[in-house]
Every structure is written in C-alpha cells, then in structure tokens.
PDB file of C-alpha atoms in Angstrom:
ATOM      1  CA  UNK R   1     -43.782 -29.469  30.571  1.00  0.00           C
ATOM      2  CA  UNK R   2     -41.068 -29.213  27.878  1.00  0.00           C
ATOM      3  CA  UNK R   3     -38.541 -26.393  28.594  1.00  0.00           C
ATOM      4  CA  UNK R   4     -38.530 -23.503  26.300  1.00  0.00           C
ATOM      5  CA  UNK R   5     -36.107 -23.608  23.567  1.00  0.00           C
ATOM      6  CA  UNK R   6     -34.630 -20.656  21.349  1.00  0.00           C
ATOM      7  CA  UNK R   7     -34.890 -22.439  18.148  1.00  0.00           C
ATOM      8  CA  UNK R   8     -38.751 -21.599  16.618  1.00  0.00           C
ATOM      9  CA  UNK R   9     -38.399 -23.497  13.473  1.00  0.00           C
ATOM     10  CA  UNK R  10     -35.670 -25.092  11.117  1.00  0.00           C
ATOM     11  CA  UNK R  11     -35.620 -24.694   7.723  1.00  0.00           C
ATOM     12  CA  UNK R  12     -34.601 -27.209   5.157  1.00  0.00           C
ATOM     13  CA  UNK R  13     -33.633 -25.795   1.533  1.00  0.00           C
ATOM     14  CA  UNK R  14     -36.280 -26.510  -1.620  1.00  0.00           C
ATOM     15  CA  UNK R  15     -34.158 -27.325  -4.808  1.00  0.00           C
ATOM     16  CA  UNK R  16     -35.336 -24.871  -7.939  1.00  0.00           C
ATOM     17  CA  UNK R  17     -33.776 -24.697 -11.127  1.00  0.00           C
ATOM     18  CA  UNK R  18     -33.124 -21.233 -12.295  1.00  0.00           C
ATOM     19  CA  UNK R  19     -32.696 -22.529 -15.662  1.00  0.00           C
ATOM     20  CA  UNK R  20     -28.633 -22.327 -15.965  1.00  0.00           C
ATOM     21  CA  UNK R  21     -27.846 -24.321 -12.744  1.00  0.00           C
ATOM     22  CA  UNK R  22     -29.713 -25.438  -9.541  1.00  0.00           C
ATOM     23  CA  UNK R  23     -30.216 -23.088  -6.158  1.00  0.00           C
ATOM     24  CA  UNK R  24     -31.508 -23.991  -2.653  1.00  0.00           C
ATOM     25  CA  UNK R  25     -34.096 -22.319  -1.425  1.00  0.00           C
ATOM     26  CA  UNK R  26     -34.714 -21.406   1.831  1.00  0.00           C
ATOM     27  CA  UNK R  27     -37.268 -18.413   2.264  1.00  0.00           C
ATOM     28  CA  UNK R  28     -40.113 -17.989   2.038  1.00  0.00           C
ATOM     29  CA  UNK R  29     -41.493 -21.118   3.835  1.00  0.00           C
ATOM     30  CA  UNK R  30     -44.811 -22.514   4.377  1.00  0.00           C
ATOM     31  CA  UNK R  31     -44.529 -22.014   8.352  1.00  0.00           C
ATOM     32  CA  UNK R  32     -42.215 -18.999   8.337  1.00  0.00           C
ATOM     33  CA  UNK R  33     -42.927 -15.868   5.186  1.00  0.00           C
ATOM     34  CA  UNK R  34     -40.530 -13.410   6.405  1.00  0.00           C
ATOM     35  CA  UNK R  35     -37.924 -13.152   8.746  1.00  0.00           C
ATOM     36  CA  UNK R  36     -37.445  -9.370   9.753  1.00  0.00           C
ATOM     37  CA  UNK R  37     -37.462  -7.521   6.224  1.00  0.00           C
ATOM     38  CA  UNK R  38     -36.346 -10.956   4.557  1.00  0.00           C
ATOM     39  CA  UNK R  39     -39.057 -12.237   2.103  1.00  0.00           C
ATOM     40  CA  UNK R  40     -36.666 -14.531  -0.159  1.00  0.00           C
ATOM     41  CA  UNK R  41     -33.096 -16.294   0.446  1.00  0.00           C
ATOM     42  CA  UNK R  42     -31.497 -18.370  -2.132  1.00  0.00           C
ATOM     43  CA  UNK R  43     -28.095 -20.218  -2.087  1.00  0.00           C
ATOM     44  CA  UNK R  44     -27.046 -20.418  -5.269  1.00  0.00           C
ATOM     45  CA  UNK R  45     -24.499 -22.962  -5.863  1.00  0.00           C
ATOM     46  CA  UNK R  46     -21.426 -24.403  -5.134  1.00  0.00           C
ATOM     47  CA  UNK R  47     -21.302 -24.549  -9.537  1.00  0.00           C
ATOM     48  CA  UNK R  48     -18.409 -24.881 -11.962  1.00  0.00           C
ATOM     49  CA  UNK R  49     -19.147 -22.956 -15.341  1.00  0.00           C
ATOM     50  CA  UNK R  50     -17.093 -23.379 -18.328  1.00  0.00           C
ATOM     51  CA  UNK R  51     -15.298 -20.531 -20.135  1.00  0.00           C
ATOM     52  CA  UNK R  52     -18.027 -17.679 -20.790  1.00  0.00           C
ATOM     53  CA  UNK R  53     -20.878 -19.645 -19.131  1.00  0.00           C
ATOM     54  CA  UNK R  54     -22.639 -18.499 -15.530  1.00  0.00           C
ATOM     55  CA  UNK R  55     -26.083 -17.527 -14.560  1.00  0.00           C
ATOM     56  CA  UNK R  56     -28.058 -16.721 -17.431  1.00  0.00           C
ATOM     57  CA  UNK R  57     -31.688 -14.851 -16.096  1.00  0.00           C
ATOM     58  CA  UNK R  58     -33.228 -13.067 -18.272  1.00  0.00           C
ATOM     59  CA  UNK R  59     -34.688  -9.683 -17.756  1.00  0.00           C
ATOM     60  CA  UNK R  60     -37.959  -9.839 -15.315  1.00  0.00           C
ATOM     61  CA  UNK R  61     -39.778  -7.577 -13.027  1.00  0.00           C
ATOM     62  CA  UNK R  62     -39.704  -6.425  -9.510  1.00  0.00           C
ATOM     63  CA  UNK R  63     -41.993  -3.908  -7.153  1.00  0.00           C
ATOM     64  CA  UNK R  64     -41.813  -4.008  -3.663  1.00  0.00           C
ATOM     65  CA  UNK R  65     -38.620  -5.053  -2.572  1.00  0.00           C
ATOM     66  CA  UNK R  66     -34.738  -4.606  -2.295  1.00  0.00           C
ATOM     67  CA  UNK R  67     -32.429  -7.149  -3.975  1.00  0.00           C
ATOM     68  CA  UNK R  68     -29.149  -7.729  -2.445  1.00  0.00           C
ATOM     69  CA  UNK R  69     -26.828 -10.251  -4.119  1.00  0.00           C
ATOM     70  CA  UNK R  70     -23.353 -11.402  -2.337  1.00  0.00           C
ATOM     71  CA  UNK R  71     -20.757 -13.828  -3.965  1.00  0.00           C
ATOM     72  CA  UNK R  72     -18.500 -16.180  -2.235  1.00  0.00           C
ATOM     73  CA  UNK R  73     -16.878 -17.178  -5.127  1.00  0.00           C
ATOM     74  CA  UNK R  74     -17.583 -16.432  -9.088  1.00  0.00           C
ATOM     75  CA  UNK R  75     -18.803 -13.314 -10.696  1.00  0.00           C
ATOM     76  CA  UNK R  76     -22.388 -11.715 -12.309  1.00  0.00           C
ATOM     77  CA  UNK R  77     -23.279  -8.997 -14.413  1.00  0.00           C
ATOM     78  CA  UNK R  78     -26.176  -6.560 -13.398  1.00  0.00           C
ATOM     79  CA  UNK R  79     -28.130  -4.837 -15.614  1.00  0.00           C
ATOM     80  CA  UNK R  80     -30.872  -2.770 -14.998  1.00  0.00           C
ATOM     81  CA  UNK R  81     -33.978  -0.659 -16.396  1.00  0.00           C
ATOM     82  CA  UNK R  82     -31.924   2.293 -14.844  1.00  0.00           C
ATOM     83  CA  UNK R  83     -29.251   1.661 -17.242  1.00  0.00           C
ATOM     84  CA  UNK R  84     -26.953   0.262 -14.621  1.00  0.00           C
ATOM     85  CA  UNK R  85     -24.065  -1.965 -15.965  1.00  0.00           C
ATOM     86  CA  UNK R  86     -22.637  -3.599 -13.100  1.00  0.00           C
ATOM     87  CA  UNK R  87     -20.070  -6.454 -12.065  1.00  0.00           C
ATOM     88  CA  UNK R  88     -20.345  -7.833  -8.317  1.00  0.00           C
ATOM     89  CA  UNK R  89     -17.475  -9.975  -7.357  1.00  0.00           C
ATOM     90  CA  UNK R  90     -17.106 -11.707  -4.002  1.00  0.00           C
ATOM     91  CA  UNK R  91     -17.795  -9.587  -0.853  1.00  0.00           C
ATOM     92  CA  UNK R  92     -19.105  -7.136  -2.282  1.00  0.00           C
ATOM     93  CA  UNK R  93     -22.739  -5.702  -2.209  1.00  0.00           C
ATOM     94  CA  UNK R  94     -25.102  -5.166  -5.404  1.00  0.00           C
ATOM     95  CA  UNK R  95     -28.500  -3.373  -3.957  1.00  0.00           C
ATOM     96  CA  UNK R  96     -31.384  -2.624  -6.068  1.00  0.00           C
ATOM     97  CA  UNK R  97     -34.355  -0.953  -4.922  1.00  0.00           C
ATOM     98  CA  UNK R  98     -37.355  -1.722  -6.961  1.00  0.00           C
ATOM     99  CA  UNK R  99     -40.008   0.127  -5.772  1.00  0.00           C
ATOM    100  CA  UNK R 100     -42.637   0.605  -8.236  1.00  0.00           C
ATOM    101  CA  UNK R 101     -41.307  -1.182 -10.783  1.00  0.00           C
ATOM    102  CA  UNK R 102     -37.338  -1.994 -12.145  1.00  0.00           C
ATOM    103  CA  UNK R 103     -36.006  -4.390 -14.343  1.00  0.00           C
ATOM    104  CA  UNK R 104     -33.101  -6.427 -14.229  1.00  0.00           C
ATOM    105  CA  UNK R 105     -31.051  -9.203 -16.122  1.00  0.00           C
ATOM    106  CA  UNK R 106     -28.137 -11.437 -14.568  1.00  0.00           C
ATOM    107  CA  UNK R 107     -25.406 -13.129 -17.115  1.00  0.00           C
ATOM    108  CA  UNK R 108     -21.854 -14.504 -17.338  1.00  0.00           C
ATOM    109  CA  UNK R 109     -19.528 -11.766 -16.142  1.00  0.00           C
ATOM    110  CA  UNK R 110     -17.540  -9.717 -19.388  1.00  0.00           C
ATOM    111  CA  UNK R 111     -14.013 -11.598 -18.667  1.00  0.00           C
ATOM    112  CA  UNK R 112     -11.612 -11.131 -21.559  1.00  0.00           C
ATOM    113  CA  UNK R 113     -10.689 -14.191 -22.047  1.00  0.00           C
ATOM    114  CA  UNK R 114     -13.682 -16.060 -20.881  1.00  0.00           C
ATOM    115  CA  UNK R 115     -11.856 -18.540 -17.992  1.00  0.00           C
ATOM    116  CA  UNK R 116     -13.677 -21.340 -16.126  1.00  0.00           C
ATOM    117  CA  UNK R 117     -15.630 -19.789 -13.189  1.00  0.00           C
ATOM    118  CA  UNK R 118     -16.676 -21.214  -9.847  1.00  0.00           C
ATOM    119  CA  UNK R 119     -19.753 -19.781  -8.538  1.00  0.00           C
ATOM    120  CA  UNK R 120     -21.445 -19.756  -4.926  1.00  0.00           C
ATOM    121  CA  UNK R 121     -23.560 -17.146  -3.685  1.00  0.00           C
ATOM    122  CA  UNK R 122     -26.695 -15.630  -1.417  1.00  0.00           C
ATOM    123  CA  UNK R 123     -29.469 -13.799  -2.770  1.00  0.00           C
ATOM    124  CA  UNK R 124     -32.065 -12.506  -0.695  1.00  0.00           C
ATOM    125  CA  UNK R 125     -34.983  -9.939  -1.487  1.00  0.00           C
ATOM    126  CA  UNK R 126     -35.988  -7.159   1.309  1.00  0.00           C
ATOM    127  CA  UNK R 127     -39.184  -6.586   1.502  1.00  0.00           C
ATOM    128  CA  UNK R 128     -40.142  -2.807   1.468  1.00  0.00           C
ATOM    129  CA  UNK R 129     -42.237  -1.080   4.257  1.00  0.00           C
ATOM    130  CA  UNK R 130     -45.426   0.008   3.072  1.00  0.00           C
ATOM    131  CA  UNK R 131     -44.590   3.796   3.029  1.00  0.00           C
ATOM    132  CA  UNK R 132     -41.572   2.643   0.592  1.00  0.00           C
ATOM    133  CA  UNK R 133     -43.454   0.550  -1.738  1.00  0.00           C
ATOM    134  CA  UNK R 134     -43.428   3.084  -4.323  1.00  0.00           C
ATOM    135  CA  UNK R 135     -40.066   4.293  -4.086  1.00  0.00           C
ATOM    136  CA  UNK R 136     -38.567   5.717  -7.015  1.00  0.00           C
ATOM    137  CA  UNK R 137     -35.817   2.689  -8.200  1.00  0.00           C
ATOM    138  CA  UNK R 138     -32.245   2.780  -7.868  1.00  0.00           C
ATOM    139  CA  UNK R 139     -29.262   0.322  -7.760  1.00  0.00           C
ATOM    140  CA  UNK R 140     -26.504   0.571  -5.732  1.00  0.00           C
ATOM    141  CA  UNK R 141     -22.946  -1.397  -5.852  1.00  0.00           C
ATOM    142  CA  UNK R 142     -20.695  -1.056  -2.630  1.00  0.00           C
ATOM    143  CA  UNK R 143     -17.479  -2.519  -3.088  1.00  0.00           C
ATOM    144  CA  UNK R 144     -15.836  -5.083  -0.406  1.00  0.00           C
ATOM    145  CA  UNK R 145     -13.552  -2.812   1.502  1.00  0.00           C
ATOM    146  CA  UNK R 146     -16.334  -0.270   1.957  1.00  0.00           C
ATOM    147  CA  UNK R 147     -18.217  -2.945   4.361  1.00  0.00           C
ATOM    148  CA  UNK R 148     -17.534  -2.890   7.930  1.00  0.00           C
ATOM    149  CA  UNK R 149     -15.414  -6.066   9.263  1.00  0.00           C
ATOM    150  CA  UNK R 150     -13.842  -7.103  11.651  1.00  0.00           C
ATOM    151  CA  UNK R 151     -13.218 -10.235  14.256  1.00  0.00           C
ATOM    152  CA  UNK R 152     -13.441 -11.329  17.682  1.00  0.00           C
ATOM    153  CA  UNK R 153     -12.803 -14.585  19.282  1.00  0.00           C
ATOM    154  CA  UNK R 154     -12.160 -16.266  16.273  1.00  0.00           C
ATOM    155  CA  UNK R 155     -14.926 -15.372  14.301  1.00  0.00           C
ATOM    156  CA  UNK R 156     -14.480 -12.486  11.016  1.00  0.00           C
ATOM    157  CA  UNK R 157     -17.913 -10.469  10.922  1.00  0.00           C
ATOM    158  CA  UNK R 158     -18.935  -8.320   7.853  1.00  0.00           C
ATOM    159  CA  UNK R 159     -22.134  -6.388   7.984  1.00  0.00           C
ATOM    160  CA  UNK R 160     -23.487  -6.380   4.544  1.00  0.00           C
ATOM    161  CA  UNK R 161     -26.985  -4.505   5.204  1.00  0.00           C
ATOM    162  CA  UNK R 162     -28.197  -2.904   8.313  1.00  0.00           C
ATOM    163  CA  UNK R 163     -26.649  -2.605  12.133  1.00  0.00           C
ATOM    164  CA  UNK R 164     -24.748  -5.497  14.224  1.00  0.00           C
ATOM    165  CA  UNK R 165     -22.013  -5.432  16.782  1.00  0.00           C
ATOM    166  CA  UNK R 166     -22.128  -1.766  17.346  1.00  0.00           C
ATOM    167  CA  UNK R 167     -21.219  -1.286  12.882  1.00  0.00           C
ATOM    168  CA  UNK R 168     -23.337   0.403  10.292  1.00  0.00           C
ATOM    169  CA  UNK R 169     -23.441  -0.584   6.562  1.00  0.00           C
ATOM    170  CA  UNK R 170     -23.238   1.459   4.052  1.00  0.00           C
ATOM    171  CA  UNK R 171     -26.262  -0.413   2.390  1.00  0.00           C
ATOM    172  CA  UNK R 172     -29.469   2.075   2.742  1.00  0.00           C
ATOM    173  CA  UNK R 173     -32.305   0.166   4.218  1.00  0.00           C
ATOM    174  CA  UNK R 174     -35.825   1.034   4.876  1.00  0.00           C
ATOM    175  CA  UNK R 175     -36.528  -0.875   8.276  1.00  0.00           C
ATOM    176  CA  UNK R 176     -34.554  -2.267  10.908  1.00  0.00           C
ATOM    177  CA  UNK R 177     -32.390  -4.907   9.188  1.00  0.00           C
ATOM    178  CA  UNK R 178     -29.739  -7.534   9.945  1.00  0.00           C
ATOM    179  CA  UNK R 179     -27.349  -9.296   7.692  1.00  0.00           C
ATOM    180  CA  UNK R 180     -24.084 -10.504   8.319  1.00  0.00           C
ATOM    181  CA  UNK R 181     -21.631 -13.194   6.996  1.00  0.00           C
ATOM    182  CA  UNK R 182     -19.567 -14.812   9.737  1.00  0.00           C
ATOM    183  CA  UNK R 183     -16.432 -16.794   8.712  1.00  0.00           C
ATOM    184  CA  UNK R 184     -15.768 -18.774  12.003  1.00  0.00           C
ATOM    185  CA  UNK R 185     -12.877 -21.050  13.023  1.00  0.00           C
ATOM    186  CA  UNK R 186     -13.490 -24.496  14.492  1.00  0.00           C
ATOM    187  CA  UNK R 187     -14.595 -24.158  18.217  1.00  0.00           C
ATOM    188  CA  UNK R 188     -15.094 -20.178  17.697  1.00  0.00           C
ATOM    189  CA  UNK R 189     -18.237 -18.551  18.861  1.00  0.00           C
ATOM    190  CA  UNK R 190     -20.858 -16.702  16.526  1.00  0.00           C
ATOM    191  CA  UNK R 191     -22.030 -13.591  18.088  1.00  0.00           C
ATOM    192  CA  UNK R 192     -25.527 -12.555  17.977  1.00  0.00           C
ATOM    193  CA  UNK R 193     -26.218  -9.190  17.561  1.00  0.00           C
ATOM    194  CA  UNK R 194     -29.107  -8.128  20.816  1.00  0.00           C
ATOM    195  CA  UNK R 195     -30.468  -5.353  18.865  1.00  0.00           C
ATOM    196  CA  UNK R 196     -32.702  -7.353  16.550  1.00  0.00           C
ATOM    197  CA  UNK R 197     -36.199  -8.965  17.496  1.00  0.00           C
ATOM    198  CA  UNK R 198     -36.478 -11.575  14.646  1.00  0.00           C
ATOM    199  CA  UNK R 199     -33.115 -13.453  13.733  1.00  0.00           C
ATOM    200  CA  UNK R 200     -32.233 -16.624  12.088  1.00  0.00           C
ATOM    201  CA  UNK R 201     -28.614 -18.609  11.138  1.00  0.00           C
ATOM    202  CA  UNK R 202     -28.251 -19.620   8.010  1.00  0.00           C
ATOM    203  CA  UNK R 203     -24.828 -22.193   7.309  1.00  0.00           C
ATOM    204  CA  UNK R 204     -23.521 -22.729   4.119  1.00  0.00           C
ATOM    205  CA  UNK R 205     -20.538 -24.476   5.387  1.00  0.00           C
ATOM    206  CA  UNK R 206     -19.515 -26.217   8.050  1.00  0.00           C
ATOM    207  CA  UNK R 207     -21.889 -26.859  10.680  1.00  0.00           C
ATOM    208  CA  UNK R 208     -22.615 -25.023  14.553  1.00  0.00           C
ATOM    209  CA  UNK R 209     -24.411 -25.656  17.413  1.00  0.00           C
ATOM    210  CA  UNK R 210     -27.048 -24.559  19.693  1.00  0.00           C
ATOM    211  CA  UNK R 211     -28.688 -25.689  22.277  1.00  0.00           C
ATOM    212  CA  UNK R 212     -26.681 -29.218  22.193  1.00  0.00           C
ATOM    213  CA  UNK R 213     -28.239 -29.472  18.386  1.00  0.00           C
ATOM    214  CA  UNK R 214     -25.867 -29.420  15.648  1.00  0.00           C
ATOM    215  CA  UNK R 215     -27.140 -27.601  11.941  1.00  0.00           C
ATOM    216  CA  UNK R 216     -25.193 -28.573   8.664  1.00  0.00           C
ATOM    217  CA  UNK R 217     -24.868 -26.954   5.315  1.00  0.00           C
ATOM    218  CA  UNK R 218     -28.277 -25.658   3.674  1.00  0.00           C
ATOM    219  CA  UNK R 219     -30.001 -25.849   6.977  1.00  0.00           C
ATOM    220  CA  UNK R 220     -31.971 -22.425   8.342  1.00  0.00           C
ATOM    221  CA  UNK R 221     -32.528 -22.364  12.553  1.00  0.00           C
ATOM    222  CA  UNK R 222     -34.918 -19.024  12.890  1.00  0.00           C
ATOM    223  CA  UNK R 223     -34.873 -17.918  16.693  1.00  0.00           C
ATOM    224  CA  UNK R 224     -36.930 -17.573  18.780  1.00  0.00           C
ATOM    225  CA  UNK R 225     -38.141 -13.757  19.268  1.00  0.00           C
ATOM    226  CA  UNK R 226     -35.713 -12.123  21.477  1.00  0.00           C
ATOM    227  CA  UNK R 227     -33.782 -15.017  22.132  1.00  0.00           C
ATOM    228  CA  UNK R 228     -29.524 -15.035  22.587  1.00  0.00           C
ATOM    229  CA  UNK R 229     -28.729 -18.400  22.407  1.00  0.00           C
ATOM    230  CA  UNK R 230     -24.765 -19.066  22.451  1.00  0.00           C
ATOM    231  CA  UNK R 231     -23.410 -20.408  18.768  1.00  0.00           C
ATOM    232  CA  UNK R 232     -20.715 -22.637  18.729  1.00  0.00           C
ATOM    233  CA  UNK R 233     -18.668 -23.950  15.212  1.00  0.00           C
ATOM    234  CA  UNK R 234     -18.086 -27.065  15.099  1.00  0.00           C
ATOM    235  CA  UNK R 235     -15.563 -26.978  12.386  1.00  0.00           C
ATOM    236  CA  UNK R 236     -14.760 -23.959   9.659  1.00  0.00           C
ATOM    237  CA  UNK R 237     -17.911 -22.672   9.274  1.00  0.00           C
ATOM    238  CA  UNK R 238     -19.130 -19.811   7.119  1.00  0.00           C
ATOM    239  CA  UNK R 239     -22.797 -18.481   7.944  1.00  0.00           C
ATOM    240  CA  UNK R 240     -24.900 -15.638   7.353  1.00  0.00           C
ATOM    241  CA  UNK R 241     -26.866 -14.460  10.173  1.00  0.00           C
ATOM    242  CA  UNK R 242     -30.377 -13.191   9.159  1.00  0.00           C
ATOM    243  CA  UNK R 243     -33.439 -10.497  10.525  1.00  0.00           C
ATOM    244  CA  UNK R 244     -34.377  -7.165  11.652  1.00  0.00           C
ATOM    245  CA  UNK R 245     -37.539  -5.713  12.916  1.00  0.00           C
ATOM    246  CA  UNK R 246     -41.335  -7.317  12.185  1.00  0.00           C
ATOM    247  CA  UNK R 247     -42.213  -5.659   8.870  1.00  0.00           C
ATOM    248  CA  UNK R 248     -45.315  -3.820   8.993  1.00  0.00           C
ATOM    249  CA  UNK R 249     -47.700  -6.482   8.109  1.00  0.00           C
ATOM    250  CA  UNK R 250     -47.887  -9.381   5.972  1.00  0.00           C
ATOM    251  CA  UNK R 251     -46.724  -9.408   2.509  1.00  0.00           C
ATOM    252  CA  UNK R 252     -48.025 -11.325  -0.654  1.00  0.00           C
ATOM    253  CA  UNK R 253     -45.286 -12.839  -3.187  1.00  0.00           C
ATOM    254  CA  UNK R 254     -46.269 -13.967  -6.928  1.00  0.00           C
ATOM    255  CA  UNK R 255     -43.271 -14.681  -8.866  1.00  0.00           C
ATOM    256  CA  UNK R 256     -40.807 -11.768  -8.816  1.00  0.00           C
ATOM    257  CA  UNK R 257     -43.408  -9.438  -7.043  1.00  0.00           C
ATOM    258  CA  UNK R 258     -44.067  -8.714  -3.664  1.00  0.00           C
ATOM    259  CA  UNK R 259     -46.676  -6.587  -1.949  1.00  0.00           C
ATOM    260  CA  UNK R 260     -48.981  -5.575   0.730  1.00  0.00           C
ATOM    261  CA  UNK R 261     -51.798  -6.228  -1.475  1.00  0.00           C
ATOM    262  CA  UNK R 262     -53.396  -8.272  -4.241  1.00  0.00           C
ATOM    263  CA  UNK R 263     -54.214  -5.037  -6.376  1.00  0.00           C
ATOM    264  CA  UNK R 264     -50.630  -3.779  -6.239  1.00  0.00           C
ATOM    265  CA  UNK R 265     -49.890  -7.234  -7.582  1.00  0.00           C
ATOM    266  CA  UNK R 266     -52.964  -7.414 -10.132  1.00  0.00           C
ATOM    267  CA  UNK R 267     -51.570  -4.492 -11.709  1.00  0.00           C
ATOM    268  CA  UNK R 268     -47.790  -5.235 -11.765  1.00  0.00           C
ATOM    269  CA  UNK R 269     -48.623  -8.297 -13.896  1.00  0.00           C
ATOM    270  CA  UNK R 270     -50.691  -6.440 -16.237  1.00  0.00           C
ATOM    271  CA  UNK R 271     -48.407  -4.068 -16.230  1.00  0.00           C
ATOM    272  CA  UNK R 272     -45.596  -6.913 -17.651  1.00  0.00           C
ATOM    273  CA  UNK R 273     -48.267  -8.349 -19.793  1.00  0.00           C
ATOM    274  CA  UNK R 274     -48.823  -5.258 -21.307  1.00  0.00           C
ATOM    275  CA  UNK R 275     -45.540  -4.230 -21.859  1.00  0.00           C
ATOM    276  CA  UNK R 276     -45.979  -1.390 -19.355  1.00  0.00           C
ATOM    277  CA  UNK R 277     -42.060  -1.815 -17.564  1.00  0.00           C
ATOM    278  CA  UNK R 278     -39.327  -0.368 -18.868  1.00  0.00           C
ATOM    279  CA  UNK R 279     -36.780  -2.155 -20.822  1.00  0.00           C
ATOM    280  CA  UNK R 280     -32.961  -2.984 -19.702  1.00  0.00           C
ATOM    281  CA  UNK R 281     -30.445  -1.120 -22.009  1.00  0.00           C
ATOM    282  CA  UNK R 282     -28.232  -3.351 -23.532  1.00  0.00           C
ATOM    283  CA  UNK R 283     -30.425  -6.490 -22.991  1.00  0.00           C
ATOM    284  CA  UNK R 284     -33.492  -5.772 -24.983  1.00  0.00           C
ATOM    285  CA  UNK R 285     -34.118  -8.311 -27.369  1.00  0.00           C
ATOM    286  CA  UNK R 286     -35.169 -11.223 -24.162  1.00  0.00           C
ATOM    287  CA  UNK R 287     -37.559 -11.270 -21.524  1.00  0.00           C
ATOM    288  CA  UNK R 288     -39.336 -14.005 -19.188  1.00  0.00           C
ATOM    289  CA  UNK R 289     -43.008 -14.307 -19.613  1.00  0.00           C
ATOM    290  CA  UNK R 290     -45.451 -13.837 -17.422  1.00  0.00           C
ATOM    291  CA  UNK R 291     -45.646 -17.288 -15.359  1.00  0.00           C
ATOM    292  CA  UNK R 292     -49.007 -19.255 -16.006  1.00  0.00           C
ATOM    293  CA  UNK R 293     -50.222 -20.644 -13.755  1.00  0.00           C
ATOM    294  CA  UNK R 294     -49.375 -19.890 -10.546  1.00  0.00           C
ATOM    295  CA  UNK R 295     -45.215 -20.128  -9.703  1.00  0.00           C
ATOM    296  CA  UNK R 296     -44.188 -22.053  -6.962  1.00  0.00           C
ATOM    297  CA  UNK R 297     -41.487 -19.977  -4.899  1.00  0.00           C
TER     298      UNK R 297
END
C-alpha cells in the first residue's frame, strides 16, 4: 500500500492571452475549482512594456467575488463603477468587492513621463460566501507598509488577506482566508500556517521542496487537507502560499462571474447585455462584450 502523501494534486499553469500580454493560469482547474475562498489565480507576467504601454482590460463585470491584485514589479490603474481611481504599485493590496454587480477597467499606470515598465504580478478572485453574494460593492487600496511582515529563519512573510503566523491583514474578508507572499533565502524554510484546512504553494521563482519532490516556477502543489508538510527552498525563492476554510458549497464561474447558482448567473449576463451595470467614470466610451460562446477560464 502506497504511503500517504501531503501533496493532493499539482497544478501546471494554462497560457491565456489577456489581449495586451500573456498570463499563466493556474485556478480554477479541471480536478481542483477552489482552494479555500480562491476561485481564480493568475500570474501575470514577467513583461517589459514600452513607454505608456501595460495591461490594457477594458471595463467588464463582476458579482460574486473579491478581486485582489498584488504587483511584484510594474504598476496598474484601477478604475471602478464606484468611481474609484486607483494606482497599485508593488506590495501593495487593491481589493474590490463586487457583490451584486461592479465594474472595473485596468490600464497603463498615469506616469508623467511615460518610462519603460516591467510588470509581474498575482491576481486572484475570492469567492464570496453565499450570505455575501449580494454585498453592496466597494474597493479598497491598502498600501505596502500597512501589511503585516515580518521574518523568521530566513524566510520574509507578508500577509496580504486573511490570518497566518499569529498576524491579521488589514484586507476585510468574508470567510476564513489565507494569502501570503514568502520571499525565502536558499536553504530557508517556508512556514505553513496550522490554522487553515485547505492550503496550496504557489512558486513564481525559484523552486522548494516537499516531500523529497522539488516544484519550479508556475507550478501549484495543493495540500492535502490538514496536512503540515515541511517546505524547503532550494534556491531564492519567492512564493505565495494559498487557502482558507471550504467555502460553503460549490460555485459556478462563466467569464468574469461567479455564483452559487445558474440564475444568479443567467441574470448577470442579461444584465451586461442589456446594459443593466453601471458604467466606470472616466472610462466610458469601451467595454468587452458579452463572450459567445462559452469562455474557457
């Protein structure tokens, strides 16, 4: 009989296009929709823009979830239905709830004079407990020196959303949640927090190991419920470690919409269809369509 192991699955990344430059993606995954809250987690980049070029998305919908967008390197400007006008810059934290309903545009960030830009990030969407799903919308920047951080053995911690290592994040979240980057030294162990169920490691440089098996850049090892495996770094490694509690009950995604059921979705696409969202201030004259047929995510 094969001994237990704390690794349940591995994830390899899913190239997409975004339409100004290429992002892996990671969640969801055919054998694994959420981990904790986590419904969606894209790296995007390493890219190298030239002077006034970055991501270019176009306004779009979102119900159901919580956005949270954190740079490594680069910039992007946030704006919102709300009105909200925002630059995020590495290590900080740009969190928008969407509720029932928000829309949102990313560009090139408002330098003056546009400069050549490298750009590597994490995006991930949250999804939203059932009693939140129709929570009014609201956006939220937190600055980098408002996170908690700190290190030990080698290893600098920031929580970005959620509880880990005894910290709390100024982040609001609706369920139990985990997310952390760790920035670890070669040979340096990566803590994991004991007070999460579901957890995964995500690297997006460098490479670790567990259980004698060593995971590279773009690769995803989800744990095992419960389990506390030890994490080693092989070399400089920076990794974002992943989960929270079991949401309650499966969630559908279409596009940029998530929910706990079809009808919720049915009507958010009408809803965009119809012209039923509001519009973003400052960034009305685009929009993306409503996909047809069915996006691939």
């Amino acid at each position: 009989m094969a001994e237990p192991t704390a690794i349940d699955l591995v994830i390899e990344p899913r190239p997409r296009d975004i339409g100004s430059f290429e992002v892996r993606r990671v969640l969801p995954h055919a054998k694994r929709r959420l981990v904790g809250p986590f419904i969606f987690f894209d790296h995007m980049g390493p890219a190298t823009f030239g002077p006034g070029q970055g991501i270019e998305v176009r306004p779009h919908p979102h119900i159901g979830l919580a956005t949270v967008t954190y740079l490594f390197d680069g910039a992007i400007l946030h704006r919102d239905s709300l009105g909200s006008y925002q630059r995020i810059e590495p290590g900080a934290v740009n969190w928008m709830v969407a509720g029932k309903g928000i829309v949102h545009s990313e560009r090139p960030p408002d330098f003056n004079p546009p400069r050549e830009m490298a750009m590597e990030g994490i995006q991930t969407w949250i999804a939203l407990p059932k009693e939140h799903e129709d929570a009014e919308p609201s956006f939220s920047h937190h600055p980098a020196d408002t996170l908690p951080r700190f290190t030990r053995d080698g290893t600098d911690y920031t929580v970005i959303a959620g509880t880990a290592y005894g910290e709390r994040s100024p982040v609001r979240v609706f369920s139990e949640t985990l997310y952390v980057h760790a920035e670890a030294q070669a040979g340096a162990p990566i803590a994991l927090p004991d007070e999460h169920a579901e957890k995964a490691i995500y690297v997006v440089r460098g490479s670790v190991e567990i259980e004698g098996r060593e995971f590279g850049p773009g690769q995803m090892a989800v744990l095992a419920d419960g389990a506390m495996p030890a994490v080693v770094a092989r070399e400089a490694s920076t990794t974002m470690l992943v989960g929270g509690a079991p949401l309650d009950g499966p969630r559908m995604i279409w596009w940029n919409l998530v929910a706990s059921t079809e009808d919720r979705i049915e009507a958010a696409k009408r809803r965009w269809s119809d012209g039923g969202f509001p519009k973003v201030p400052g960034d009305e004259e685009e929009f993306i369509p409503l996909p047809a047929p069915l996006p691939e995510v």
